[in-house]
Amino acid sequence: MTERNVISLDKIKVACRDCSLSALCLPMGLRPEDVDRLHAIVKRNRPLQRGDNLFRAGEPFRHLFVVKTGAVKTFTQTNDGDEQVVGFHLPGEVLGLDAIQDGQHGCSARALETTAICELPFERLEDLSSNIPSLQHQMFRLLSKEISHDAEMMALLGRSTAEERVASFLLSLSERFKRRGFSATDFFLSMSRQEIGSYLGLALETVSRLFTRFQDDKILKVERKHVQIIDIDRLRAMVTHQTDAERHRANPST
Amino acid sequence: MTERNVISLDKIKVACRDCSLSALCLPMGLRPEDVDRLHAIVKRNRPLQRGDNLFRAGEPFRHLFVVKTGAVKTFTQTNDGDEQVVGFHLPGEVLGLDAIQDGQHGCSARALETTAICELPFERLEDLSSNIPSLQHQMFRLLSKEISHDAEMMALLGRSTAEERVASFLLSLSERFKRRGFSATDFFLSMSRQEIGSYLGLALETVSRLFTRFQDDKILKVERKHVQIIDIDRLRAMVTHQTDAERHRANPST
DNA sequence: CGGAGATATTGATCGAGGTCAAAAAACTTC
DNA sequence: GAAGTTTTTTGACCTCGATCAATATCTCCG
């Protein structure tokens, strides 16, 4: 995390008070008065406990949700009964973007631990972004970012080995924790092996085996739900897939 | 497709002339004058030939693209050289949505056959949607739909067998052709087995084998790139994954 | 604290699908 | 239409990770 980012994150923290709206405020920067207008429509939810549903698939869509603290999983159900995890949502991340299109949630969301949530009435958010071009732009970016992320995930699921998937998953968590000011090398997994496996298209046993293998190889220290990344470079080296855009950023001459 | 939608689709066809902007005009229906304003910013591209690039990963993003006729694939490159197909785009479908967030394309796009494209300057589209709330709404829906679609794809790649993936792929094509007024049971695959395999996370040999198996089972007739679906119900039965939302729509009592 | 239920680890086995290889069919180009 | 290239099909084999099973560890609660 660069010095600059720390500063702007702090600024936003003040501007957005204790509510994690930085996804919407950052990084184009709304004017302070626009941030206030955004805040005016935010509802606060009572905290969710582990296992509580935030919403269920099929329910009408009225609000976007932003995770303040804690963690949430989103999932659908396969018709053979068990659940398919489609995403994990950490502080500052937005839920419900898939539901805009047809006015009902396409997946369910459930708290993985004690979790605080902000609620944004979508109609009012739309009205607001009609009047605040930079907010509209930010909304487009937010949705687009989700699409990019999903494309990366599809590439990962489409062609990678189990090792690559687990490494990539850990790196993704690391990145996201870092971005929110938590430790990038030392964090808790609030989701079970089962849930990680479901998300990565692997059996829970495979996830467990890879965790122990990474530990044996001195890449990680895993103690149940607590992960400590020891050699992040070896972890990065496992992830072979690299988008052209990433390559281009790393070496613009090619 | 409900009666109401059919009607509005026809209206749009007229309103949008020969240019496939229905993705943006549909289904909330812009007022005719707004459709005109939208048309005013559309650029027409010269036709692409098979193999021509529409854009490349890393290039600056200025336009959204809509396929008028033909077909396009989007792909990234893995660092072991070969390409990873992330999507196929048929007439009426929009490309470039993943590039809004950081102003550069995250994947490359290449024509699979002779293809006509419309070009929408994104900045002007943003200006326009600030002024036309229903267009803004439509843009949000468009982006959201992409996210839903990606989530479905992730679920497919995460847990399904090869059989399920290929069946699902064919059904998806069938749906999309149907929606655009082409035959739902009789169509050309403009992409190679290689490209299908890459997209579905399978080896090209596996795709080929499944095509012949489906043909032996009298579910399809496949002749090189021409597919004819004979028993679409057996194909549907293979796709076990069903989102809660779908289940809810099918049987709202549960 | 102790017992019950959930969650994680580890081992053994097996099969779906990947990989390699070769032939066949289709498309290209002169 | 012949020669060369690309794409597809089909076969044989093998590997990675799923599945089944047993044990260990954690967590929750009385």
XYZ file of C-alpha atoms (C1' of nucleotides) in Angstrom, chain B residues 160-163 165 201-203 205-206 209 224, chain C residues 16-22 24-28:
24
model
C -20.440 -29.370 -13.399
C -19.382 -32.365 -15.427
C -18.217 -32.033 -19.011
C -21.587 -33.279 -20.232
C -21.169 -27.875 -19.518
C -12.725 -25.385 -19.264
C -12.522 -28.618 -21.267
C -10.093 -30.168 -23.729
C -11.214 -33.639 -27.590
C -13.761 -33.792 -24.784
C -16.482 -36.633 -27.960
C -19.002 -29.979 -38.393
C -13.769 -38.443 -15.437
C -11.450 -36.113 -18.314
C -6.681 -34.555 -19.788
C -2.832 -35.701 -22.754
C -0.582 -37.895 -26.494
C -0.926 -39.876 -30.966
C -2.690 -40.939 -35.395
C -9.739 -38.542 -41.309
C -12.157 -34.716 -42.980
C -12.470 -29.980 -44.376
C -10.685 -25.815 -45.863
C -6.898 -22.949 -48.618
